[in-house]
mmCIF file of C-alpha atoms in Angstrom:
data_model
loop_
_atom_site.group_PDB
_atom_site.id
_atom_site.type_symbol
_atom_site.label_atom_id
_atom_site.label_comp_id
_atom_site.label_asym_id
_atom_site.label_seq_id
_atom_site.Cartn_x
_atom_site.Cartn_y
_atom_site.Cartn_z
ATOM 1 C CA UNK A 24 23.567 3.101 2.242
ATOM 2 C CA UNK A 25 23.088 2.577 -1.818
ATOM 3 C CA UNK A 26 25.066 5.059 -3.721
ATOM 4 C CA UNK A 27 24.036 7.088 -6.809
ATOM 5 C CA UNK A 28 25.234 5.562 -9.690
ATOM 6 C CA UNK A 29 22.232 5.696 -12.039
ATOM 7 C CA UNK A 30 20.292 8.226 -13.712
ATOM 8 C CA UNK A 31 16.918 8.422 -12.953
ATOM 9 C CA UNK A 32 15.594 6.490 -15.534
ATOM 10 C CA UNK A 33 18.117 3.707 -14.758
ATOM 11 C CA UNK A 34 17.447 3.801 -11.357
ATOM 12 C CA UNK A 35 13.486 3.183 -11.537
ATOM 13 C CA UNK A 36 14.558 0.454 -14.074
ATOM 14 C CA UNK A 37 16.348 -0.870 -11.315
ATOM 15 C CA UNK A 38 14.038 -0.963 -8.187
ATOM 16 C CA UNK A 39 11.311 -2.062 -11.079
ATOM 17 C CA UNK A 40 13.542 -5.545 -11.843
ATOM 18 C CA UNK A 41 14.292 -5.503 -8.208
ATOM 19 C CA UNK A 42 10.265 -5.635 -7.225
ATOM 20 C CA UNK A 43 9.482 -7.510 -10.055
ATOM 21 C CA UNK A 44 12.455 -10.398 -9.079
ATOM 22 C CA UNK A 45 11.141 -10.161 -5.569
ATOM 23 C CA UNK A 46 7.243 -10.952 -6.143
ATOM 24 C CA UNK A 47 8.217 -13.397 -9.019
ATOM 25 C CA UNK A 48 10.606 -15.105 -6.689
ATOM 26 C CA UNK A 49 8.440 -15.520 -4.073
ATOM 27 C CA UNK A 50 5.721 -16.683 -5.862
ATOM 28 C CA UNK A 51 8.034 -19.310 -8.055
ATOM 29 C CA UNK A 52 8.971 -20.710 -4.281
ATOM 30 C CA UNK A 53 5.174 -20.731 -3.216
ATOM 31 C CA UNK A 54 4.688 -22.873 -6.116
ATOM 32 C CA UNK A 55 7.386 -25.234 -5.998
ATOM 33 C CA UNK A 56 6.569 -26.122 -2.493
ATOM 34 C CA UNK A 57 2.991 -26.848 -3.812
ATOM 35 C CA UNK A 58 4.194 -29.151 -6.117
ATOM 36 C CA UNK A 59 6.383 -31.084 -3.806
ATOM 37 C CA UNK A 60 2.965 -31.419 -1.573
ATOM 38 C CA UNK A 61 1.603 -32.804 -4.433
ATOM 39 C CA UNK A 62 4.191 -35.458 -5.205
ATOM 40 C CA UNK A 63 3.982 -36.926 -1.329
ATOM 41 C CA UNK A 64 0.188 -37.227 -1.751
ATOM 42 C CA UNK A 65 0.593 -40.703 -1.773
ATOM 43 C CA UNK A 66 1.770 -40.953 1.883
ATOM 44 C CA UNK A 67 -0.023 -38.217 3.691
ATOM 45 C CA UNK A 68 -3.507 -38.259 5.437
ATOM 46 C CA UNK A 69 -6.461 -37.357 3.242
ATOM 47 C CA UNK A 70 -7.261 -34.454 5.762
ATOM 48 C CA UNK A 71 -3.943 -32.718 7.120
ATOM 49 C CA UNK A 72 -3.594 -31.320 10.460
ATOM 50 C CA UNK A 73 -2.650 -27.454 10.163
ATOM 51 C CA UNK A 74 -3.450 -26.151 13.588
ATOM 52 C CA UNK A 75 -3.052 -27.163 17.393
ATOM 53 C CA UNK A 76 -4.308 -26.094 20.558
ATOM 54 C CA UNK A 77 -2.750 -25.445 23.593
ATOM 55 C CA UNK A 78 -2.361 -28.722 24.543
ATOM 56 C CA UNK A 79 -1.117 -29.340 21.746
ATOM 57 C CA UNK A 80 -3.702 -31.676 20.277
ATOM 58 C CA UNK A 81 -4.824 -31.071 16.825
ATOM 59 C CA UNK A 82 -7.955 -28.761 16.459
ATOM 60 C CA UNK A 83 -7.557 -27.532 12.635
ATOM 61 C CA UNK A 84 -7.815 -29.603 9.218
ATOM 62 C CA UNK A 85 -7.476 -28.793 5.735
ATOM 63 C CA UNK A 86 -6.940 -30.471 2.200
ATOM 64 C CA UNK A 87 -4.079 -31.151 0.487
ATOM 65 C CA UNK A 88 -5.316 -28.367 -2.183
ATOM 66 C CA UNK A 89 -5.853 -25.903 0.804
ATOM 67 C CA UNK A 90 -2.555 -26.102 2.372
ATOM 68 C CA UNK A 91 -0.698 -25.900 -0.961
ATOM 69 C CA UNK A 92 -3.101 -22.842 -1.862
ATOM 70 C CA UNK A 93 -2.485 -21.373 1.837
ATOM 71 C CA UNK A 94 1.526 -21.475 1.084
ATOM 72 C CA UNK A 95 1.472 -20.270 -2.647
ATOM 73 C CA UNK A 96 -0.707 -17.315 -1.305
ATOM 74 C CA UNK A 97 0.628 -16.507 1.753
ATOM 75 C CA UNK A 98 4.487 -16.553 0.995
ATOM 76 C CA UNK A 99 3.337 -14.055 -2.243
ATOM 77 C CA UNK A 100 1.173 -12.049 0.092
ATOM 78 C CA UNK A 101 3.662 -11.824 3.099
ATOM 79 C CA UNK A 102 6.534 -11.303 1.417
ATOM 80 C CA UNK A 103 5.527 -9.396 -1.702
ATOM 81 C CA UNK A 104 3.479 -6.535 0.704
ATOM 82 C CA UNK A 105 6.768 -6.344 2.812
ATOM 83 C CA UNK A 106 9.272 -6.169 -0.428
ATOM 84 C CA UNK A 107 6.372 -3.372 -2.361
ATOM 85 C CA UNK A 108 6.708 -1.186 0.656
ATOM 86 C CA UNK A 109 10.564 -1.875 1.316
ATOM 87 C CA UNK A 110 11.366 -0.791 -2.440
ATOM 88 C CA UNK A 111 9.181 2.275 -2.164
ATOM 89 C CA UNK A 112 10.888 3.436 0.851
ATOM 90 C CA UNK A 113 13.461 3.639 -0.572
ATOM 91 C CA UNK A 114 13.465 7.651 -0.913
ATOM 92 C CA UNK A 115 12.966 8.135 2.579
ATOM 93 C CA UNK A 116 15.748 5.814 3.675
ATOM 94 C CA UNK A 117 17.716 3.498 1.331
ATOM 95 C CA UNK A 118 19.302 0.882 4.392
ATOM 96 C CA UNK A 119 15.667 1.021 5.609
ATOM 97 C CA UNK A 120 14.834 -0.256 1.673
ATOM 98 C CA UNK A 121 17.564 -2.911 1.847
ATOM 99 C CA UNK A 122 16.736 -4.259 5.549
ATOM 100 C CA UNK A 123 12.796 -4.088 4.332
ATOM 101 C CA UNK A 124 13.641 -6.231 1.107
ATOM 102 C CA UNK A 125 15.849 -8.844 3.236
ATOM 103 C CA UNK A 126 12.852 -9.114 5.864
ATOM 104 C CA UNK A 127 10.327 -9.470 3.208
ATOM 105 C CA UNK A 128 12.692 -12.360 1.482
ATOM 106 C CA UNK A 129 13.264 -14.157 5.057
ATOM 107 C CA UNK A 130 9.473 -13.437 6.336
ATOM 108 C CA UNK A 131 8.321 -14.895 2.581
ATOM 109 C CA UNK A 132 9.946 -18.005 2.954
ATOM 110 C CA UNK A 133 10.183 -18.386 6.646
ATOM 111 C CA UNK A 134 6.208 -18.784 5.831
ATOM 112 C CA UNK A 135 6.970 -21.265 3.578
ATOM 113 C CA UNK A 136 9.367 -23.292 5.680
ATOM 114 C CA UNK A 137 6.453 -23.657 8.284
ATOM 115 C CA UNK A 138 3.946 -24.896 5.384
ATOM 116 C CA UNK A 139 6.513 -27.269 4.520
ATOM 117 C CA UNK A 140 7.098 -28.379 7.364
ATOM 118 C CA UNK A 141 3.408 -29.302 9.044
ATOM 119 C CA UNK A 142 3.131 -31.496 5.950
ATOM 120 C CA UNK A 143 6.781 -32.686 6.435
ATOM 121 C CA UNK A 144 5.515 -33.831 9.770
ATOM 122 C CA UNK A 145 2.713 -36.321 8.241
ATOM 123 C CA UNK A 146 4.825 -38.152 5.958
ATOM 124 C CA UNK A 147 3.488 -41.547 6.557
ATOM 125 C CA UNK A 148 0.490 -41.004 8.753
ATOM 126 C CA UNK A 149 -2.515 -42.738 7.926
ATOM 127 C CA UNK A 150 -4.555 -40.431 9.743
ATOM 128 C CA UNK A 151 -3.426 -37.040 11.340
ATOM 129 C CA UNK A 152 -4.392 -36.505 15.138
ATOM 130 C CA UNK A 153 -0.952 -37.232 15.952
ATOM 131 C CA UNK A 154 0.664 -34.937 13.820
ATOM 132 C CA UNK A 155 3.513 -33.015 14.284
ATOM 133 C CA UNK A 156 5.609 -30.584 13.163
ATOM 134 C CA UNK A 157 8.879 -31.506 11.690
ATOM 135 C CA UNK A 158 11.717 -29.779 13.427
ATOM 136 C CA UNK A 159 14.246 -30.623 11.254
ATOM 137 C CA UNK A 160 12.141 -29.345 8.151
ATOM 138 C CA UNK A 161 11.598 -26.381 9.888
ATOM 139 C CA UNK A 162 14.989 -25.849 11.345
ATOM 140 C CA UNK A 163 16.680 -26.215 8.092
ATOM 141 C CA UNK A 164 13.891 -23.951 6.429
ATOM 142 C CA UNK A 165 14.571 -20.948 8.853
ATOM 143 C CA UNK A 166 18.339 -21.320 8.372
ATOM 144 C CA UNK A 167 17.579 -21.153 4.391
ATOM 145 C CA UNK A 168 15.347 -18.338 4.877
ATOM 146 C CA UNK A 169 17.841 -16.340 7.091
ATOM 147 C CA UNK A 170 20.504 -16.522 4.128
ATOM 148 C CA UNK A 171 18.071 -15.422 1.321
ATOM 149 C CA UNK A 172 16.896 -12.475 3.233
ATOM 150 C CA UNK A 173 20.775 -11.460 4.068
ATOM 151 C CA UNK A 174 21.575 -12.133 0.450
ATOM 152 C CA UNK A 175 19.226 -10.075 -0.825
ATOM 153 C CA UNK A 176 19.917 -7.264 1.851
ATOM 154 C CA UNK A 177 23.539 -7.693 0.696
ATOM 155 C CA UNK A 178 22.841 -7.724 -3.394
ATOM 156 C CA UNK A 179 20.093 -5.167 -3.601
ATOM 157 C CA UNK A 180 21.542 -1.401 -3.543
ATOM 158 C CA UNK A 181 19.099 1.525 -4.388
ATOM 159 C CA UNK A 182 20.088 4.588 -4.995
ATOM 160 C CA UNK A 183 18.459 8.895 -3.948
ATOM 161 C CA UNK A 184 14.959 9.398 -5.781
ATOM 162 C CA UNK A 185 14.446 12.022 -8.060
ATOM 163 C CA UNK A 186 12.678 14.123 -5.991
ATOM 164 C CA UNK A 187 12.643 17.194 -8.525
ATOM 165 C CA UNK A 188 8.748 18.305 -9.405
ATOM 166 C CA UNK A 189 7.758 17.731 -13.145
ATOM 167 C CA UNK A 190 8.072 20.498 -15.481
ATOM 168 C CA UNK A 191 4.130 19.775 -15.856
ATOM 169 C CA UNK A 192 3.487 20.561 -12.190
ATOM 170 C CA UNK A 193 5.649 23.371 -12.209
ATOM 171 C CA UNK A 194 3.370 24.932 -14.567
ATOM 172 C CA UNK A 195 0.625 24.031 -13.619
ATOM 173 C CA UNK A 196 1.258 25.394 -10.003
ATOM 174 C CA UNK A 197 2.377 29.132 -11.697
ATOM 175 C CA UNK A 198 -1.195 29.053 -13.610
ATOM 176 C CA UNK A 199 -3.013 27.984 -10.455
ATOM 177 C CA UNK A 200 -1.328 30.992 -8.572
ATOM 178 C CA UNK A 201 -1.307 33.474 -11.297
ATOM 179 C CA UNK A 202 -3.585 36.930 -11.482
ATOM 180 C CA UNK A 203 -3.812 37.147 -15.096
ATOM 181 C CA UNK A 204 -4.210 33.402 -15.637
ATOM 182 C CA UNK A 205 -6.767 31.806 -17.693
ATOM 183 C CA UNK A 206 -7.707 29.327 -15.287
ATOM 184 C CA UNK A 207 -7.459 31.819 -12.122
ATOM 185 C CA UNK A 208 -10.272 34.042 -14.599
ATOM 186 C CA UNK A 209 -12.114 30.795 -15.136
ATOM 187 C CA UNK A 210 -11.988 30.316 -11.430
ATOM 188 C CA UNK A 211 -13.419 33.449 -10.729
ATOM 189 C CA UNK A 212 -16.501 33.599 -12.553
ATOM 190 C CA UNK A 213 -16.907 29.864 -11.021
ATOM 191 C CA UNK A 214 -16.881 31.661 -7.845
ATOM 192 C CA UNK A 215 -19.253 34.349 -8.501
ATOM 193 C CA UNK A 216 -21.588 31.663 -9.626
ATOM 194 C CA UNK A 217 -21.154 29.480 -6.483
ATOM 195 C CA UNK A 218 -20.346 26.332 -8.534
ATOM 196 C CA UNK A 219 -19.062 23.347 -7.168
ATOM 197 C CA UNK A 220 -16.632 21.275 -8.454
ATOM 198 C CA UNK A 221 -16.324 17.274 -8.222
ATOM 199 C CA UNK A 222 -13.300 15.347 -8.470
ATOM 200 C CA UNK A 223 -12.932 11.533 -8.398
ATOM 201 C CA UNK A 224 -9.627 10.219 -7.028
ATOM 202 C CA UNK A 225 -8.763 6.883 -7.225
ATOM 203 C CA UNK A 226 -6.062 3.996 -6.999
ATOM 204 C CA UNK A 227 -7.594 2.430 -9.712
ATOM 205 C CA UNK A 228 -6.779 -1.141 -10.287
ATOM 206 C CA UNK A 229 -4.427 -1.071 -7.403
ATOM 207 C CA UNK A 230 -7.051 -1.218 -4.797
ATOM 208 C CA UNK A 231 -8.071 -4.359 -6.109
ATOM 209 C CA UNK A 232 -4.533 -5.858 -4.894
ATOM 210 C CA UNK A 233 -3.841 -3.647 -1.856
ATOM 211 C CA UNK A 234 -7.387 -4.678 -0.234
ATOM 212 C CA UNK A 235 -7.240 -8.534 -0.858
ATOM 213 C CA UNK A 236 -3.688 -9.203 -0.269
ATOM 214 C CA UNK A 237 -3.755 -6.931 2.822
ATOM 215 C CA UNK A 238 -6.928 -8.642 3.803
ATOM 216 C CA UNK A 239 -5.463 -11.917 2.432
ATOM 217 C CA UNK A 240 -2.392 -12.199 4.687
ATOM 218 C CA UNK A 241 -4.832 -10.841 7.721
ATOM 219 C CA UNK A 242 -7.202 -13.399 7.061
ATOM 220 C CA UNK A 243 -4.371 -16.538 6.341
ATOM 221 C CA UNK A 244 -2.655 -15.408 9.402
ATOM 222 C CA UNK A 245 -5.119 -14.997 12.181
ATOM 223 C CA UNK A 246 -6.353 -17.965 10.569
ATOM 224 C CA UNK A 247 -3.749 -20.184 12.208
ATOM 225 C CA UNK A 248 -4.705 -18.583 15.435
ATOM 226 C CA UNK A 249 -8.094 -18.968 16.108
ATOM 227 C CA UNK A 250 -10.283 -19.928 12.706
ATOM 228 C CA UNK A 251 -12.808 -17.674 13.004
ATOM 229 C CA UNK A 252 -10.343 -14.776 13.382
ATOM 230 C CA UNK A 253 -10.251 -14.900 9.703
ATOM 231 C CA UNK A 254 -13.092 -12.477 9.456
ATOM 232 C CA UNK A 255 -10.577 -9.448 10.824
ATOM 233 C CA UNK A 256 -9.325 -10.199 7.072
ATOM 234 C CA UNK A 257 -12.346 -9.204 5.746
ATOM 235 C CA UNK A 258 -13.026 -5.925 8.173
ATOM 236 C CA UNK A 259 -9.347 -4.814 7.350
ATOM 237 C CA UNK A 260 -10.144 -5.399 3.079
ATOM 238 C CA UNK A 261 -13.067 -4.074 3.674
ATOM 239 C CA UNK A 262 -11.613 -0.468 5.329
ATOM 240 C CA UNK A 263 -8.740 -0.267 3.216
ATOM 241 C CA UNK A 264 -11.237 -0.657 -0.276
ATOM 242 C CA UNK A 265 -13.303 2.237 1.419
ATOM 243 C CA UNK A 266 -10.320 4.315 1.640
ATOM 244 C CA UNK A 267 -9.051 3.657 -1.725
ATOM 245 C CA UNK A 268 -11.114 5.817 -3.632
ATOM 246 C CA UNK A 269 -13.613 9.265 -3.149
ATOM 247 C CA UNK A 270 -14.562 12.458 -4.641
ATOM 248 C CA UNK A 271 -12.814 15.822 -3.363
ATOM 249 C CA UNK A 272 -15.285 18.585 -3.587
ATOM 250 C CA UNK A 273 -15.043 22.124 -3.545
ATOM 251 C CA UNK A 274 -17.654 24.012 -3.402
ATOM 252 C CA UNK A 275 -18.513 27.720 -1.486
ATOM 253 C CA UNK A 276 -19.108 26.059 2.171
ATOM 254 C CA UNK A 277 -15.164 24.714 1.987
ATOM 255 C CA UNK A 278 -13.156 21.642 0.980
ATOM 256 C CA UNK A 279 -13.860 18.108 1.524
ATOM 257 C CA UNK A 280 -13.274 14.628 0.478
ATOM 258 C CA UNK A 281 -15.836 12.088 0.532
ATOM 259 C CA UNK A 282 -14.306 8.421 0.957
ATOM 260 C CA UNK A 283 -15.959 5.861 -1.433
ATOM 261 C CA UNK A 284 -18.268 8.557 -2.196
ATOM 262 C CA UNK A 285 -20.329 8.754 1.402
ATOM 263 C CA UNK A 286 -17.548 8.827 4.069
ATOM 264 C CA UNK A 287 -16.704 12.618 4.718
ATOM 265 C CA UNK A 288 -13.038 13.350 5.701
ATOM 266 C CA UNK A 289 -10.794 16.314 5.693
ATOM 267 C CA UNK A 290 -13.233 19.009 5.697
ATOM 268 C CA UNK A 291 -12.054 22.252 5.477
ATOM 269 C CA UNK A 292 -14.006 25.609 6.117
ATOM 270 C CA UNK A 293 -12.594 28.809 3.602
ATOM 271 C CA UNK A 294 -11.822 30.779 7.150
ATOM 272 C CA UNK A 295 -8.851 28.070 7.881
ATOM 273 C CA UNK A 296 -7.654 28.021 4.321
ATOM 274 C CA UNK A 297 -4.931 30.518 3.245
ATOM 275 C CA UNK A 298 -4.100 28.956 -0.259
ATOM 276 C CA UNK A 299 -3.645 25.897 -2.210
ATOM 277 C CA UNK A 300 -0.622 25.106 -4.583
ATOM 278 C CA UNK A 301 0.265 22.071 -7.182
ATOM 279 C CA UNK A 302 2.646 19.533 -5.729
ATOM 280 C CA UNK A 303 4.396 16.597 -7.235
ATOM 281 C CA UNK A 304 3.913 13.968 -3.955
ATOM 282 C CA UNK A 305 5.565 11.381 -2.970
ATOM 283 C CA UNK A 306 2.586 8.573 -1.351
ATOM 284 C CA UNK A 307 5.676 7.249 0.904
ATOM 285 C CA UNK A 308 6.658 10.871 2.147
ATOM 286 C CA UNK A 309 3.563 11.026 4.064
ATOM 287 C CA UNK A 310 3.402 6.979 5.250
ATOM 288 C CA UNK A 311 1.715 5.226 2.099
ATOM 289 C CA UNK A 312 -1.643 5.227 0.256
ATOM 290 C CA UNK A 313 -5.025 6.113 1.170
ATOM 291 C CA UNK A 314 -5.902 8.265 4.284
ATOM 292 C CA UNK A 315 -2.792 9.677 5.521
ATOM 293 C CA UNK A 316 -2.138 11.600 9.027
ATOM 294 C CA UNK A 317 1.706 12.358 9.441
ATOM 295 C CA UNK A 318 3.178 14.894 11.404
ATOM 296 C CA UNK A 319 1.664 17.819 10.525
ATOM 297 C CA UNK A 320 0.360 17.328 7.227
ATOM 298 C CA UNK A 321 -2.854 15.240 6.160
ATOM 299 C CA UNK A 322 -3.950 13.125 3.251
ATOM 300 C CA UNK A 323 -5.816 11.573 0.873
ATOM 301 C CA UNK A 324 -3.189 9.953 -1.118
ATOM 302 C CA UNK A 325 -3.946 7.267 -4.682
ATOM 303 C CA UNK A 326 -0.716 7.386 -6.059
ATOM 304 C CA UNK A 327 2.854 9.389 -6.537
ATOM 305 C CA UNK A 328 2.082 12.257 -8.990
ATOM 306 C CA UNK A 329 0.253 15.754 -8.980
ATOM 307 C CA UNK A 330 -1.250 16.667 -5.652
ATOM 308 C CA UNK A 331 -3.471 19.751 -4.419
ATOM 309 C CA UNK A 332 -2.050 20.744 -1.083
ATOM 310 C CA UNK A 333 -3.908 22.924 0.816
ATOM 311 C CA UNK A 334 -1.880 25.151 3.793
ATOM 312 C CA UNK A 335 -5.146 25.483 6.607
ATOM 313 C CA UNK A 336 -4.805 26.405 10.508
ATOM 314 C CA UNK A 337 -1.386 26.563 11.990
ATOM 315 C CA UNK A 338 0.785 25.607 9.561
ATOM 316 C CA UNK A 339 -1.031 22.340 8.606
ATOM 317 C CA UNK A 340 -0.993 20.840 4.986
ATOM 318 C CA UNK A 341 -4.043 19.209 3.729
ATOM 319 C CA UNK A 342 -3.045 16.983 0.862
ATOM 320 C CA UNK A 343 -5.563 15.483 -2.487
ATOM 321 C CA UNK A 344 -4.233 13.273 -4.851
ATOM 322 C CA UNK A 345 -5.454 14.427 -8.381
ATOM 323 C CA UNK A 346 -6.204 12.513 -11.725
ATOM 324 C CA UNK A 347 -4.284 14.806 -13.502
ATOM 325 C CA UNK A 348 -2.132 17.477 -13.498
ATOM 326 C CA UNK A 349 -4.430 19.697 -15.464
ATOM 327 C CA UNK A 350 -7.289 18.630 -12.739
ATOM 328 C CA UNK A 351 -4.801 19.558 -9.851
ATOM 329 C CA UNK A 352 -4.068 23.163 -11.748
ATOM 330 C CA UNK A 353 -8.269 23.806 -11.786
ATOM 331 C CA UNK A 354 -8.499 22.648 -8.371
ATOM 332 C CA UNK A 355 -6.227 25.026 -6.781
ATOM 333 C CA UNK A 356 -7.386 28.007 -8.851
ATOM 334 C CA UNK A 357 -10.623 27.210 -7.453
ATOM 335 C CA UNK A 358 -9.651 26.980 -4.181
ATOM 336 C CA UNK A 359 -7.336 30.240 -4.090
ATOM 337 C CA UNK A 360 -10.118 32.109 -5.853
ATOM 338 C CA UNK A 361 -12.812 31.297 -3.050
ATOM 339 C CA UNK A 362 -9.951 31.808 -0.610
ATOM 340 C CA UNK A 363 -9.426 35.520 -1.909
ATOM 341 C CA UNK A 364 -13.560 36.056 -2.373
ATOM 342 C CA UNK A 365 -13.889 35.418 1.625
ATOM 343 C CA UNK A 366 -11.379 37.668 2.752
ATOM 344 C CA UNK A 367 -13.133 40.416 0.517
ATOM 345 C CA UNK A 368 -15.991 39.678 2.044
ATOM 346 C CA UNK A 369 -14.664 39.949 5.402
#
């Protein structure tokens, strides 16, 4: 297990260069074994066989650009979603982190050893309905994949996450919660007006890149299944972008959060609420981004940061990402000030 021998800064520095290394090494491997397509063009088919059937006859073409475009993308996609997640686990478990980053390594270019290798196999074919795939390629691929990803389980050594809540949040959290506040008074008279208030969460520019290269490596891998599989790819994009971003509103029928704006989730009548504080989350604590069920706490999670989490039923947490920590303060005065107005009332 990685041992503590950085401060904090130093140690984000260090899983940063470690992600950073991974993606960029993954995607300088992608690209090399493009180019060495390219400099066999000569002897291979003009159409390349990339899938076969049962029988094993060949049922799949592609071009030369597609294949090398298929590898470059795929070994980035595979490995680089495996080695994101891997380095932000590591706070939950750091072997976990290491064993996560050696997979991703040995996955990435395990990928690209079978790329290589189907065009390995048509060295010298004038046309390809008897291609193969080249074993030896392949063999000696796998073996070189199995050392990177040990060598990089071996080299890379995390150490604990700062898990101690900003002095922002801690703030913010005692203003939310405090009688003689000025946002609690603020809240108040927002209550006794019935106002509503609207707050768009987002990933921002990271749902761009966690939709397509989820939807990517779905798409590129069911691909070599079954071709029109490839669609799922698009489905599984397509739900992750709609979970990616929404509006949490609070208004005097409750809480809710509406996914991309239509898709209602989490909603939350004032009788199950009991309060609301500030939190300083981490999106891997709870499973990852977007719409989060684990154990007993759900969540609509965009990013590590400030948090309104809500404590409803039976010891259940209800968790919103906020755009701010000043947003997440006004949020949870509003909520604790409509919580307190309905037990008056009752």
């Amino acid at each position: 297990m990685g041992e503590q021998v950085r401060g904090a800064a130093a140690e984000r520095q260090y899983n940063k260069r470690w992600l950073i290394g991974l993606l960029g090494g993954m995607l300088l491997l992608g690209i090399l074994a493009a180019v060495w397509m390219f400099t066999i063009s000569a002897r291979l088919p003009q159409e390349l066989a990339i899938h076969w059937n049962s029988k094993n006859e060949v049922d799949g073409w592609s071009s030369l650009w597609g294949v090398a475009l298929t590898t470059v993308l795929t070994m980035l996609g595979v490995g680089g979603i495996i080695a994101a997640l891997a380095v932000l686990a590591r706070g939950q478990n750091a072997l976990l982190a290491r064993i996560g980053a050696g997979v991703a390594v040995g996955l990435g270019m395990g990928v690209g050893a079978l790329m290589v290798a189907v065009v390995a196999g048509q060295i010298g074919l004038s046309e390809s309905s008897q291609a193969e795939i080249s074993n030896p390629v392949m063999g000696a691929g796998l073996a070189l994949a199995a050392a990177g990803g040990a060598l990089v389980m071996w080299l890379y050594k995390p150490g604990e996450m700062d898990r101690s809540p900003s002095p922002e949040v801690l703030v913010a959290n005692n203003e939310a919660s405090s009688g003689d506040s000025s946002l609690v008074a603020a809240a108040k008279d927002r209550v006794a007006r019935g106002e509503t208030m609207a707050i768009k969460v987002s990933m921002g520019p990271w749902a761009w890149l966690l939709s397509a290269g989820v939807g990517g490596v779905v798409a590129v891998s069911t691909y070599f299944i079954f071709p029109a599989l490839a669609l799922l790819g698009v489905v599984v994009g397509g739900l992750i972008w709609v979970f990616t971003r929404g509006i949490a509103v609070i208004s005097a029928e409750g809480v809710k959060v509406l996914a991309s704006g239509f898709f209602k989730i989490m909603p939350l009548k004032w009788e199950e609420i009991h309060n609301a504080t500030v939190e300083d989350i981490k999106a891997m604590d709870y499973g990852g981004w977007g719409y989060r069920m684990s154990g007993g706490a759900v969540g609509f999670i965009m990013a590590n940061g400030p948090a309104v989490v809500i404590e409803a039923g039976f010891h259940q947490r209800f968790l919103i990402s906020m755009p701010s920590t000043l947003k997440a303060a006004e949020a949870a005065a509003l909520i604790n000030a409509y919580v307190r107005n309905t037990k008056v009332k009752n």
